[in-house]
JSON list of N, CA and C in Angstrom, two decimals:
[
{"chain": "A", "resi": 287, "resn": "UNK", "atom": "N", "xyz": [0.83, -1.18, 0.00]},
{"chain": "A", "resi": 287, "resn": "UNK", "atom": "CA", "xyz": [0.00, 0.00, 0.00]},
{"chain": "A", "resi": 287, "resn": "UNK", "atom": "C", "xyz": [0.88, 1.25, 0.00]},
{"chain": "A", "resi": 288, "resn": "UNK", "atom": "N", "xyz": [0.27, 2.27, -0.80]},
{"chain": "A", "resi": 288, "resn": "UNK", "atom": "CA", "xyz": [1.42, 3.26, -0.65]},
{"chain": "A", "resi": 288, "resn": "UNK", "atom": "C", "xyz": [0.39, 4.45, 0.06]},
{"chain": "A", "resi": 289, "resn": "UNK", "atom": "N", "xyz": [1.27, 5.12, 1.11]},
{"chain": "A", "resi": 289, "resn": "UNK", "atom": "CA", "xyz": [0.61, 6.29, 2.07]},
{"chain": "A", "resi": 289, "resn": "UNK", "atom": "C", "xyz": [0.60, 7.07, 1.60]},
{"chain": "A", "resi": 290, "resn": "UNK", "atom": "N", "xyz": [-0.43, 7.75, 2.41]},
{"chain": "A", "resi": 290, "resn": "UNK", "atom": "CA", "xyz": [-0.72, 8.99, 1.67]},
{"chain": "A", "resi": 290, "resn": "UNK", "atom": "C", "xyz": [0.67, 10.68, 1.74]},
{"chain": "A", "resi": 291, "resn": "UNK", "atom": "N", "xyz": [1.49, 10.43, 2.26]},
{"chain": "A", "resi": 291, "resn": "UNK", "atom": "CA", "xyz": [2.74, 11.01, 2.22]},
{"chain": "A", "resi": 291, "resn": "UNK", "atom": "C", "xyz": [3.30, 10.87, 0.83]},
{"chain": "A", "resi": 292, "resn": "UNK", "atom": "N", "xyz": [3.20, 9.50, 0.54]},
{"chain": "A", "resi": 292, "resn": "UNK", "atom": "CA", "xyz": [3.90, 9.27, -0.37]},
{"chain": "A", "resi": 292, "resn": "UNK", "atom": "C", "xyz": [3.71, 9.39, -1.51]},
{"chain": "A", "resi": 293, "resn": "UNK", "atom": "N", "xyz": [1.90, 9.59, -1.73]},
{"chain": "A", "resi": 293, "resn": "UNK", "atom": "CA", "xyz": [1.14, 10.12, -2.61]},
{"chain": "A", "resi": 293, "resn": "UNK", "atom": "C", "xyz": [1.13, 11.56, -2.89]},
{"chain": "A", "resi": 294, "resn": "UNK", "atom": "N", "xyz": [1.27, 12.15, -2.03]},
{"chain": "A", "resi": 294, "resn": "UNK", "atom": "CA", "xyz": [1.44, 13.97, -2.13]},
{"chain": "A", "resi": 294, "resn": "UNK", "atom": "C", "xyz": [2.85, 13.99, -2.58]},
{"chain": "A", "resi": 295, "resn": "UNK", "atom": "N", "xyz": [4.14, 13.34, -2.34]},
{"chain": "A", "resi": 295, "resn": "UNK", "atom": "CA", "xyz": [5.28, 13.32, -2.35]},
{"chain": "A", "resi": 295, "resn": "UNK", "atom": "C", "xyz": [5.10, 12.71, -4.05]},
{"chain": "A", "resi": 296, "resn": "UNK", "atom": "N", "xyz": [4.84, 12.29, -4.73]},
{"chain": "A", "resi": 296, "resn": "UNK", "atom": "CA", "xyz": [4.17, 12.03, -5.98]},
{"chain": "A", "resi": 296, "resn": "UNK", "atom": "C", "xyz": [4.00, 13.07, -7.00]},
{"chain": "A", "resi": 297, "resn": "UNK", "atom": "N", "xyz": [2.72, 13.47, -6.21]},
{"chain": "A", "resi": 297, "resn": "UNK", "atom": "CA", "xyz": [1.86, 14.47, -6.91]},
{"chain": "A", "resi": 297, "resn": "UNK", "atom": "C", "xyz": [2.88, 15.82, -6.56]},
{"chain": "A", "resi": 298, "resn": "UNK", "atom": "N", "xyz": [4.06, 16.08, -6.11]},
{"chain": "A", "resi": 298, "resn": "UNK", "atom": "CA", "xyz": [4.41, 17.48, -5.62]},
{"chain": "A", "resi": 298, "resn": "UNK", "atom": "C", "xyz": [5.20, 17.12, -6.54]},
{"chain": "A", "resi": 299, "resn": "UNK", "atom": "N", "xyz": [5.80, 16.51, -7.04]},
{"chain": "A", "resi": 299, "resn": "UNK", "atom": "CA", "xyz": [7.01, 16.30, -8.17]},
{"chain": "A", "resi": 299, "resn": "UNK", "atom": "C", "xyz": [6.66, 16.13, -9.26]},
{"chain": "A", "resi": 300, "resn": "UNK", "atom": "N", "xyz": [5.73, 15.62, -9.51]},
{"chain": "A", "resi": 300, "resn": "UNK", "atom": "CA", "xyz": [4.71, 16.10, -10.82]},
{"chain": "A", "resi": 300, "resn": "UNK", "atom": "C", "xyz": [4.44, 17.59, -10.96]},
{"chain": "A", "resi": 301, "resn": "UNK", "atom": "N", "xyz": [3.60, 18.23, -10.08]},
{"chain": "A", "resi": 301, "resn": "UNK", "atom": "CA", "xyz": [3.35, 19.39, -10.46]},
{"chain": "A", "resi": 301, "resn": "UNK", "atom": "C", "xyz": [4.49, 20.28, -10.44]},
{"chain": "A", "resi": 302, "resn": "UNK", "atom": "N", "xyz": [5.88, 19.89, -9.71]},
{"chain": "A", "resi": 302, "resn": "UNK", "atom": "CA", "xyz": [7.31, 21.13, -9.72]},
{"chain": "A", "resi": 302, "resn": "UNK", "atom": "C", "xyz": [7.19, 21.07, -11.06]},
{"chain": "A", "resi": 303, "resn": "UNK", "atom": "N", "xyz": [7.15, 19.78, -11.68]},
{"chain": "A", "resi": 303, "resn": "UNK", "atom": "CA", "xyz": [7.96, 19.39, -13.25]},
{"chain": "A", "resi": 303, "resn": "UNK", "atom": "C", "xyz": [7.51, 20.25, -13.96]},
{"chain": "A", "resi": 304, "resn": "UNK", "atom": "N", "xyz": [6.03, 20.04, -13.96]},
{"chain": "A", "resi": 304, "resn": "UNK", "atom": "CA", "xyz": [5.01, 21.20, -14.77]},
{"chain": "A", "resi": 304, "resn": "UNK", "atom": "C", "xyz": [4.95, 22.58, -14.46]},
{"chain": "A", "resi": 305, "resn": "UNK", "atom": "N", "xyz": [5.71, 22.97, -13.31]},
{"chain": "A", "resi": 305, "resn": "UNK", "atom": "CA", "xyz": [5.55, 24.27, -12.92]},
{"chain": "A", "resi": 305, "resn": "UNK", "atom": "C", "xyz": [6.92, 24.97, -13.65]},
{"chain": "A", "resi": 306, "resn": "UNK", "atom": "N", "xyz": [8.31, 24.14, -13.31]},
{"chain": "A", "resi": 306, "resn": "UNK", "atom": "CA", "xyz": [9.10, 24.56, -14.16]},
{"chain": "A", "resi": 306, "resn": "UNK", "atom": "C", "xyz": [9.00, 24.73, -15.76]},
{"chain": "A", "resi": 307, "resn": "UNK", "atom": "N", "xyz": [8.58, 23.60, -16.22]},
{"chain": "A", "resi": 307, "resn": "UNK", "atom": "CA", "xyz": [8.48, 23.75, -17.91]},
{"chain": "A", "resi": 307, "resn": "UNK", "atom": "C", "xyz": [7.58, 24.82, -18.36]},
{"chain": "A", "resi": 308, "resn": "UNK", "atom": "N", "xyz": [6.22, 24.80, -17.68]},
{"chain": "A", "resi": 308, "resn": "UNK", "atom": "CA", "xyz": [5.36, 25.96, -17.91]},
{"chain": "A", "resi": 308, "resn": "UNK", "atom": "C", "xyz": [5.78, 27.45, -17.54]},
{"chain": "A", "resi": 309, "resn": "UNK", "atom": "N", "xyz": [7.03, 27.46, -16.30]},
{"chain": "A", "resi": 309, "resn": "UNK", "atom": "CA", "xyz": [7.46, 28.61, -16.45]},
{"chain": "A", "resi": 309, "resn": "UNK", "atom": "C", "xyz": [8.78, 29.42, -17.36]},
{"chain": "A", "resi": 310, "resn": "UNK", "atom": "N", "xyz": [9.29, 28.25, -17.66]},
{"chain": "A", "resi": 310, "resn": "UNK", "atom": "CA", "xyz": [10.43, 28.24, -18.78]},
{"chain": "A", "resi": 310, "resn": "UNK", "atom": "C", "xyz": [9.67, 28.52, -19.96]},
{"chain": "A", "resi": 311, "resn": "UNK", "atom": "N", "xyz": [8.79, 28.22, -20.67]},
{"chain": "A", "resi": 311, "resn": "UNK", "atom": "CA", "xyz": [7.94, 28.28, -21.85]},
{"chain": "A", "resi": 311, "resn": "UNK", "atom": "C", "xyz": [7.07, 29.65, -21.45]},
{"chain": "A", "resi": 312, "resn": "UNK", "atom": "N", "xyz": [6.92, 30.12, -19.98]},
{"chain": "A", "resi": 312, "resn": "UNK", "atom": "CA", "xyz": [6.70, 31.29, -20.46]},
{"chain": "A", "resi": 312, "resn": "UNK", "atom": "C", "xyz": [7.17, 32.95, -20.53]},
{"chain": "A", "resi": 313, "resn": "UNK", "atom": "N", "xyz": [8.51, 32.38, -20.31]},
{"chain": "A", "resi": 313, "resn": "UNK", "atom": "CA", "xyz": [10.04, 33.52, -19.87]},
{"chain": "A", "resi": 313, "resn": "UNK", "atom": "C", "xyz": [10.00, 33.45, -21.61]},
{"chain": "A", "resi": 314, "resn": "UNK", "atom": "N", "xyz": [10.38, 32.14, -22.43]},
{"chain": "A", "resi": 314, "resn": "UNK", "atom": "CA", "xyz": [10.72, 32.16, -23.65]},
{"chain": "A", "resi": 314, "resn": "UNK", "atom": "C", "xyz": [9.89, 32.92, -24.44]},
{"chain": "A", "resi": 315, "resn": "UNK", "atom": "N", "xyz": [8.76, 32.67, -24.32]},
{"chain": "A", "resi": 315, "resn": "UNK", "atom": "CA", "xyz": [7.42, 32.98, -25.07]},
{"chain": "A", "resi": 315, "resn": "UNK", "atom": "C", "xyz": [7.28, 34.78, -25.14]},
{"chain": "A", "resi": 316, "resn": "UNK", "atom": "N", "xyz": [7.62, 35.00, -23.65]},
{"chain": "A", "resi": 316, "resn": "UNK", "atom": "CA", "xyz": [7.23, 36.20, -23.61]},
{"chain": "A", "resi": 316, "resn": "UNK", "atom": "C", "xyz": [8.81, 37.53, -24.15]},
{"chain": "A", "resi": 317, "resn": "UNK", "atom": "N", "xyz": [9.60, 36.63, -23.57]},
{"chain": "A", "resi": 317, "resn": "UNK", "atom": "CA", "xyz": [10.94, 37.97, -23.61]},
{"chain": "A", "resi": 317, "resn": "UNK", "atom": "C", "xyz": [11.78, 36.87, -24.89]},
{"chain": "A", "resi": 318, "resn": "UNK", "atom": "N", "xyz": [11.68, 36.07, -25.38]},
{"chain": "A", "resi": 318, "resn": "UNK", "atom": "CA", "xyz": [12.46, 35.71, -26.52]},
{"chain": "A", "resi": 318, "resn": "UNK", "atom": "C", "xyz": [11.75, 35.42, -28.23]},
{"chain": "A", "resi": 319, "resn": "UNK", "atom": "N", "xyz": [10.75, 34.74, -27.41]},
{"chain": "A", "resi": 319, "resn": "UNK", "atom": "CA", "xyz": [10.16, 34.79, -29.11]},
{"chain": "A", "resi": 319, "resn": "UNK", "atom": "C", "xyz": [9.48, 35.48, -29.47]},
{"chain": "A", "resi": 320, "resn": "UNK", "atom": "N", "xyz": [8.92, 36.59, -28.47]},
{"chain": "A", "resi": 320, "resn": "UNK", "atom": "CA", "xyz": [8.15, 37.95, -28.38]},
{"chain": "A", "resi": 320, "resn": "UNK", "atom": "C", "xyz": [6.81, 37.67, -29.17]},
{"chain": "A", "resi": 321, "resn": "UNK", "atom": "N", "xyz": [6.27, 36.18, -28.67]},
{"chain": "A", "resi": 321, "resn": "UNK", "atom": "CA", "xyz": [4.87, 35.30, -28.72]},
{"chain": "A", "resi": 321, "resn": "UNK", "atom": "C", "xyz": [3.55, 36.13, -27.70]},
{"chain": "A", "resi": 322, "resn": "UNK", "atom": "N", "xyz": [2.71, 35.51, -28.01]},
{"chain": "A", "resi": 322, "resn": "UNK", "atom": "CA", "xyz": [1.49, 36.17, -27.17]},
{"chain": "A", "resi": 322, "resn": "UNK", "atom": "C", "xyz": [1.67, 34.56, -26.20]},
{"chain": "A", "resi": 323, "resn": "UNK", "atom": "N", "xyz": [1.71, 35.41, -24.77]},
{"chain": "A", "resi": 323, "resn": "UNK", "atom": "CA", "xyz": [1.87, 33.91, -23.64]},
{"chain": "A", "resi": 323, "resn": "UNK", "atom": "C", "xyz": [0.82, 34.11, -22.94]},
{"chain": "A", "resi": 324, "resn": "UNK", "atom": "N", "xyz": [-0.45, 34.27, -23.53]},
{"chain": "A", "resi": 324, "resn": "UNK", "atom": "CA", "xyz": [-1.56, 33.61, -22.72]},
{"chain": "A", "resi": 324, "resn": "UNK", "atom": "C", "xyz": [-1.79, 32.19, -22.40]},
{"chain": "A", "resi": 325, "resn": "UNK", "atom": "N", "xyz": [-1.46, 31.13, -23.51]},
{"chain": "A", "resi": 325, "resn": "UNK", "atom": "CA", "xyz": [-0.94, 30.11, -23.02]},
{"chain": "A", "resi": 325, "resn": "UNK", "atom": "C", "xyz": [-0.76, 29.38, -22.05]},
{"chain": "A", "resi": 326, "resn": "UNK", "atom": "N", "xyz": [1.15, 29.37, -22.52]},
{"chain": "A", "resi": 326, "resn": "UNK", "atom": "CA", "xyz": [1.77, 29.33, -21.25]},
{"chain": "A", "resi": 326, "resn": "UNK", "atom": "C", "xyz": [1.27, 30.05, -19.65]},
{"chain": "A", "resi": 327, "resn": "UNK", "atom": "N", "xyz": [1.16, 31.05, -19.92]},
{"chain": "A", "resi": 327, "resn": "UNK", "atom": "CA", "xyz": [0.88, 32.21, -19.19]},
{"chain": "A", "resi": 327, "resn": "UNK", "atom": "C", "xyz": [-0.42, 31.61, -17.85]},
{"chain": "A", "resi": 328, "resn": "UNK", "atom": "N", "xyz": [-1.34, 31.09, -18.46]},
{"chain": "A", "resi": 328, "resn": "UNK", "atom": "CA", "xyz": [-2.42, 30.01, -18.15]},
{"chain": "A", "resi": 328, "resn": "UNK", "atom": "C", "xyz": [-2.41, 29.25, -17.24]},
{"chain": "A", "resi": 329, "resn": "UNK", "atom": "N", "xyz": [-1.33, 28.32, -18.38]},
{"chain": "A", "resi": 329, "resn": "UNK", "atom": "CA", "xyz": [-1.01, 26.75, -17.26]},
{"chain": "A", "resi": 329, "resn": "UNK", "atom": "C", "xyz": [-0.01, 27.17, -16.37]},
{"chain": "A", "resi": 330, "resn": "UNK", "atom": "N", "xyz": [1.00, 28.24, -16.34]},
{"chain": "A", "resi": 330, "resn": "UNK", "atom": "CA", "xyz": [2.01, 28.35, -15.04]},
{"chain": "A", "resi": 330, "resn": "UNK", "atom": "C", "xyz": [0.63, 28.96, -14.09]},
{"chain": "A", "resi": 331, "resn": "UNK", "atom": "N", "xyz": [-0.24, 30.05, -14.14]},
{"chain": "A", "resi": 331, "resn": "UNK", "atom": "CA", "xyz": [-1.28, 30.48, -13.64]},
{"chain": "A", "resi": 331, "resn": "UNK", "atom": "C", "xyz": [-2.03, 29.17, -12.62]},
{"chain": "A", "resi": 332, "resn": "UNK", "atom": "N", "xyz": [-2.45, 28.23, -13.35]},
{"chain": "A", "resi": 332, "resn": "UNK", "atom": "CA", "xyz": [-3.32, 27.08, -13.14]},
{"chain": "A", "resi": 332, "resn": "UNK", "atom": "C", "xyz": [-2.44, 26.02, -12.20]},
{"chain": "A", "resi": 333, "resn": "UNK", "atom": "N", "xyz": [-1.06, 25.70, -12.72]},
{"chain": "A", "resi": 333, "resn": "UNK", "atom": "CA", "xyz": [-0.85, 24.70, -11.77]},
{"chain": "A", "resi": 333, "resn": "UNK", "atom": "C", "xyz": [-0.42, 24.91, -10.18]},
{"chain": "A", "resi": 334, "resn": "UNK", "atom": "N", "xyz": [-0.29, 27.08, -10.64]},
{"chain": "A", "resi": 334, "resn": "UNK", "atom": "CA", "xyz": [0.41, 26.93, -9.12]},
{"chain": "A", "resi": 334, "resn": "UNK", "atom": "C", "xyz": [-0.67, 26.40, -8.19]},
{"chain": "A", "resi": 335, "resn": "UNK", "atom": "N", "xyz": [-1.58, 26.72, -8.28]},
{"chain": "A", "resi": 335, "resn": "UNK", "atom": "CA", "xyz": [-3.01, 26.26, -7.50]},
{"chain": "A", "resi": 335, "resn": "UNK", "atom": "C", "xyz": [-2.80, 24.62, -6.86]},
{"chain": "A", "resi": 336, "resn": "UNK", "atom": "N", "xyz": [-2.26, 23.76, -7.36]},
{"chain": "A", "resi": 336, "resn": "UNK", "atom": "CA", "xyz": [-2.29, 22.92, -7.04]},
{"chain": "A", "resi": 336, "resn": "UNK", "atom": "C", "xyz": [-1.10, 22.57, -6.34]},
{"chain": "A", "resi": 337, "resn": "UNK", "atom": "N", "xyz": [0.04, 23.47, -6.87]},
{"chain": "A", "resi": 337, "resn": "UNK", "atom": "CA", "xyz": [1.17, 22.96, -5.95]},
{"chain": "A", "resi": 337, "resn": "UNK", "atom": "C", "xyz": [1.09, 23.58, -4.65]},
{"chain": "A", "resi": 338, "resn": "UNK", "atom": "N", "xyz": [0.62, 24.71, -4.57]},
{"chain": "A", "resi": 338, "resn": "UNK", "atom": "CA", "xyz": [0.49, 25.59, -3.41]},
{"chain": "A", "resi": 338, "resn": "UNK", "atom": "C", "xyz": [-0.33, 24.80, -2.33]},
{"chain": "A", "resi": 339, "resn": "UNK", "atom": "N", "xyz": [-1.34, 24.05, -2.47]},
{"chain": "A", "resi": 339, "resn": "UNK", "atom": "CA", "xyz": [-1.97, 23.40, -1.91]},
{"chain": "A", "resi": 339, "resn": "UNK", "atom": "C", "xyz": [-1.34, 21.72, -1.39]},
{"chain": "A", "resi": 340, "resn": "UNK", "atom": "N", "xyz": [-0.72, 21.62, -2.40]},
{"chain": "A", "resi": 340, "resn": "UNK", "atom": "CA", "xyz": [0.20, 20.27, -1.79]},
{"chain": "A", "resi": 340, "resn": "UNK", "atom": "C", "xyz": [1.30, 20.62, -1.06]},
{"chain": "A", "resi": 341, "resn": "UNK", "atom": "N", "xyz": [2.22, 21.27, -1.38]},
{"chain": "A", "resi": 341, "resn": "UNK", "atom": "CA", "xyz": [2.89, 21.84, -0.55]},
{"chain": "A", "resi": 341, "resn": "UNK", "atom": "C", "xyz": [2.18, 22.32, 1.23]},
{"chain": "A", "resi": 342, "resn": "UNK", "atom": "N", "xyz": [1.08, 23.02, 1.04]},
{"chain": "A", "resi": 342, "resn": "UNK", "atom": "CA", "xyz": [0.48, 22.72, 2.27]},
{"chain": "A", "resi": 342, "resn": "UNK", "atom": "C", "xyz": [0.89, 21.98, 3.18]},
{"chain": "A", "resi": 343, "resn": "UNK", "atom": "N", "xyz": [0.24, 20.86, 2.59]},
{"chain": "A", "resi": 343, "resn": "UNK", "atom": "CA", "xyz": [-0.55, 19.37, 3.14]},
{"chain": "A", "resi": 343, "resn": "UNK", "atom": "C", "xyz": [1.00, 18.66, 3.17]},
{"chain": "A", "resi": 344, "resn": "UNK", "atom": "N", "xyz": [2.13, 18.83, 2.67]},
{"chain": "A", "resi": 344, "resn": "UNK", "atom": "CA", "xyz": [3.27, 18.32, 2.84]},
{"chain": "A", "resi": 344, "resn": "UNK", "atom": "C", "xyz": [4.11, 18.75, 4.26]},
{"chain": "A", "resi": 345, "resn": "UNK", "atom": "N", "xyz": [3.42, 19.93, 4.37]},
{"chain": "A", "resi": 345, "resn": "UNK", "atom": "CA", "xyz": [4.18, 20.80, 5.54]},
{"chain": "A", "resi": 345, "resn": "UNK", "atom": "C", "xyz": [3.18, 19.94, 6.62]},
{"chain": "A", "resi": 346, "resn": "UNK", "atom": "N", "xyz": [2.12, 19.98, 6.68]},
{"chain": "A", "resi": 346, "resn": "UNK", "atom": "CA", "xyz": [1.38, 19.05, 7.62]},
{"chain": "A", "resi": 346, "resn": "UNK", "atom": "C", "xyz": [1.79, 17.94, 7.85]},
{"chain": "A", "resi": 347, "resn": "UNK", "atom": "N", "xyz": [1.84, 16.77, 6.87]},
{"chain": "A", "resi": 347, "resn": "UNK", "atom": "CA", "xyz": [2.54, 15.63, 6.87]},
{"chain": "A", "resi": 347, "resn": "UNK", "atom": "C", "xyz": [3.43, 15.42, 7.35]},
{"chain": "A", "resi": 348, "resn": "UNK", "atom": "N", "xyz": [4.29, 16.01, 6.96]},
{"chain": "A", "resi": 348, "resn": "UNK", "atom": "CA", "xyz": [5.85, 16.18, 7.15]},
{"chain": "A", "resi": 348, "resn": "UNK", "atom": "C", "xyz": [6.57, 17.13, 7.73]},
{"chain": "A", "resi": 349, "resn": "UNK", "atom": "N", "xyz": [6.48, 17.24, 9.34]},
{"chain": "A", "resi": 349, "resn": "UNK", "atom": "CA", "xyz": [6.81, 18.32, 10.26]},
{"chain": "A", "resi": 349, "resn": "UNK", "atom": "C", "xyz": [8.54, 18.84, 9.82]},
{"chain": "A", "resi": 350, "resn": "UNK", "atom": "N", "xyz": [9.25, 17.48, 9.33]},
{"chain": "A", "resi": 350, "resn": "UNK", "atom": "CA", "xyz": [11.15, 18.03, 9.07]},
{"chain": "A", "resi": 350, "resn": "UNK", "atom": "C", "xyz": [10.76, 18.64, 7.82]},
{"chain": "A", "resi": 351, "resn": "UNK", "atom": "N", "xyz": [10.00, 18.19, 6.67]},
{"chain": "A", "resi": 351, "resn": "UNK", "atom": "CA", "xyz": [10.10, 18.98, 5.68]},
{"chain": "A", "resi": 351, "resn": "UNK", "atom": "C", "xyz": [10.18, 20.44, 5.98]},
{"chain": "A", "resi": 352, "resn": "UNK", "atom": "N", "xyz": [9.85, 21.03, 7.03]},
{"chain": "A", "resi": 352, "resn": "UNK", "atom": "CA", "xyz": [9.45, 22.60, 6.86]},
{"chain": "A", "resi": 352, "resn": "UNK", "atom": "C", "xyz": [10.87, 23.02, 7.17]},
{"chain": "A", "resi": 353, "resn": "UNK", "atom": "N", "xyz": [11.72, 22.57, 7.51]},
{"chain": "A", "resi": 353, "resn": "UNK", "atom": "CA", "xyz": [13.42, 22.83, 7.85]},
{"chain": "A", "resi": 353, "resn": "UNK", "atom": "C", "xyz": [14.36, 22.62, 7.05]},
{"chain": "A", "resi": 354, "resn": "UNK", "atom": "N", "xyz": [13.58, 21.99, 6.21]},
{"chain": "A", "resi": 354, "resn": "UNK", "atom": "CA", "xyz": [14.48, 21.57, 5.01]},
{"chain": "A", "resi": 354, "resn": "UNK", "atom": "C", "xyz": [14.92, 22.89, 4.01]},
{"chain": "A", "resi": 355, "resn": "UNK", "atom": "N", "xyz": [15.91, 22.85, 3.21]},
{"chain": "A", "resi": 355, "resn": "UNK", "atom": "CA", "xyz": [16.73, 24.00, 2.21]},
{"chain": "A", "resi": 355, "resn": "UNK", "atom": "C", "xyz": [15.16, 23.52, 0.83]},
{"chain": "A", "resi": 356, "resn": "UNK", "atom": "N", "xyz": [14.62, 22.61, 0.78]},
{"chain": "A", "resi": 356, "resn": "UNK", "atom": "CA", "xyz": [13.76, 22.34, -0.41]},
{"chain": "A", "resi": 356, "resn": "UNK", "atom": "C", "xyz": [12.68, 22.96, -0.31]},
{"chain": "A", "resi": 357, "resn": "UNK", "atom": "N", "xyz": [12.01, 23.04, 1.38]},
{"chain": "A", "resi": 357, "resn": "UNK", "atom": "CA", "xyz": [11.09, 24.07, 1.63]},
{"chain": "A", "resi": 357, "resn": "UNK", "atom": "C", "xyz": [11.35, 25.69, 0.81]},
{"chain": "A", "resi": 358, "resn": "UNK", "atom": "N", "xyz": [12.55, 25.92, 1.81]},
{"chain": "A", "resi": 358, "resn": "UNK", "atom": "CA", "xyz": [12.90, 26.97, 1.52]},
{"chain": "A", "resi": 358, "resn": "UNK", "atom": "C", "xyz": [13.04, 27.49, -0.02]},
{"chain": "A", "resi": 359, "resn": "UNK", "atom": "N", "xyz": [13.70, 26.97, -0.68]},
{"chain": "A", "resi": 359, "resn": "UNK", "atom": "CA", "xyz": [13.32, 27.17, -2.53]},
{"chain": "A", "resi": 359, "resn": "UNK", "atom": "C", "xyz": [12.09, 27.20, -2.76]},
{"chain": "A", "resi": 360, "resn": "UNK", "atom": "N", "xyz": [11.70, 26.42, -2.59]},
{"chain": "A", "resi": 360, "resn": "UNK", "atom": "CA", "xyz": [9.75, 25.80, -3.46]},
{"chain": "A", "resi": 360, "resn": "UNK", "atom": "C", "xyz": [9.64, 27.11, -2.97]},
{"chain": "A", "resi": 361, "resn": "UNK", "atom": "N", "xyz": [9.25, 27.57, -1.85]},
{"chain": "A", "resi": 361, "resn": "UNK", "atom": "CA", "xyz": [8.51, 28.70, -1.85]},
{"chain": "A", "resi": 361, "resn": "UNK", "atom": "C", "xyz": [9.11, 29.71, -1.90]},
{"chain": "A", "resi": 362, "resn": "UNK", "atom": "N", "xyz": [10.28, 29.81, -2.01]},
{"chain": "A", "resi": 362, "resn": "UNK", "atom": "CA", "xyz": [10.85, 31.09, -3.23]},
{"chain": "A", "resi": 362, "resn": "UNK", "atom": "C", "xyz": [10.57, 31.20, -4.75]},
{"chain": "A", "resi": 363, "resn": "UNK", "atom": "N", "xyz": [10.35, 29.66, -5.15]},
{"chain": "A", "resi": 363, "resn": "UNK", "atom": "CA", "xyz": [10.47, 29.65, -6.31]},
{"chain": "A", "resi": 363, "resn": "UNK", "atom": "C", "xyz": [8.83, 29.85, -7.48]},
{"chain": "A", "resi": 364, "resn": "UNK", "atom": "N", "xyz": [7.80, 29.55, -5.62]},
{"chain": "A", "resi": 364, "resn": "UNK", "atom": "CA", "xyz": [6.69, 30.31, -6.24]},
{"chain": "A", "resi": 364, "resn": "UNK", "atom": "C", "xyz": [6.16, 31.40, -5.80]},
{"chain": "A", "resi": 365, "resn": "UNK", "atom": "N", "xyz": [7.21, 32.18, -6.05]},
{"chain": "A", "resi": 365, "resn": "UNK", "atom": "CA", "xyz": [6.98, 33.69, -5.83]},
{"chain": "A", "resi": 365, "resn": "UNK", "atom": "C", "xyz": [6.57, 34.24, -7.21]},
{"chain": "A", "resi": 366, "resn": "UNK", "atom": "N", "xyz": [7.04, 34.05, -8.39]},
{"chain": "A", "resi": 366, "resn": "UNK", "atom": "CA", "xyz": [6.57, 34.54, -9.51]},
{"chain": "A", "resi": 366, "resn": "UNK", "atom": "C", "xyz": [5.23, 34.09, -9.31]},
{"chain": "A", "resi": 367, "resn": "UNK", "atom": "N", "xyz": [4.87, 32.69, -9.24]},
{"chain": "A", "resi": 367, "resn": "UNK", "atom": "CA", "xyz": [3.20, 32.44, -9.29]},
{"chain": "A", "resi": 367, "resn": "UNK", "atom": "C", "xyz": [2.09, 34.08, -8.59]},
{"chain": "A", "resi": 368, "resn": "UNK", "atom": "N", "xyz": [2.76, 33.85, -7.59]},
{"chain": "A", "resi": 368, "resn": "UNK", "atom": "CA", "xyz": [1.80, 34.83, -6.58]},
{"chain": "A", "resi": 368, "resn": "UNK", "atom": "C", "xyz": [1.82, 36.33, -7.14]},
{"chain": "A", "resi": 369, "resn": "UNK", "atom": "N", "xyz": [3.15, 36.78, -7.57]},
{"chain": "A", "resi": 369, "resn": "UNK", "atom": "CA", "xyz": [3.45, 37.95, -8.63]},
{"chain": "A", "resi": 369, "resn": "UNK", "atom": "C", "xyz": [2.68, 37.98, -10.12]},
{"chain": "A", "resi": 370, "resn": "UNK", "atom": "N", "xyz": [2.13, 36.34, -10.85]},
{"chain": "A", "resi": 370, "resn": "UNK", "atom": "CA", "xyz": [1.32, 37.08, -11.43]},
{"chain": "A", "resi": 370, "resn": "UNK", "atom": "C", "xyz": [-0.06, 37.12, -11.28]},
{"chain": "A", "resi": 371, "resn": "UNK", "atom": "N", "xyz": [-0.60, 36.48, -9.66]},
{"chain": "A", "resi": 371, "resn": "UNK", "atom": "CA", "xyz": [-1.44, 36.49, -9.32]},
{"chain": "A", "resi": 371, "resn": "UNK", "atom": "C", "xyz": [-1.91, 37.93, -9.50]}
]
């Protein structure tokens, strides 16, 4: 059986993956190929929603995670999310 830790621990590495590529595709989109990034623009928009929320529930789960240097990034690293909130 796999726990439910290990299921959010899953699903949080899924959605980084998608949070990076969707935000790489929309740095490119917008300041290199000088594209319209509604798009991109969208899905980085859309998934933070879900990581923000697992991340949560990870900090709950997982009382050392919140001490960890990985804490500390992730939620530096969704600071743009909330910026284009």
């Amino acid at each position: 059986m796999v726990s439910t830790l290990h299921k959010i621990k899953l699903a949080i590495w899924l959605a980084r993956f998608a949070y990076i590529i969707f935000f790489c595709w929309l740095i490119l989109d917008f300041f290199i190929w000088d594209n319209d990034a509604r798009i991109p623009g969208l899905l980085f928009f859309l998934i933070g929603f879900p990581l923000i929320y697992l991340e949560d529930q990870l900090d709950k789960l997982d009382p050392k995670y919140v001490d960890t240097i990985g804490h500390t990034v992730w939620k530096y690293l969704l600071l743009p999310w909330f910026l284009f909130m």
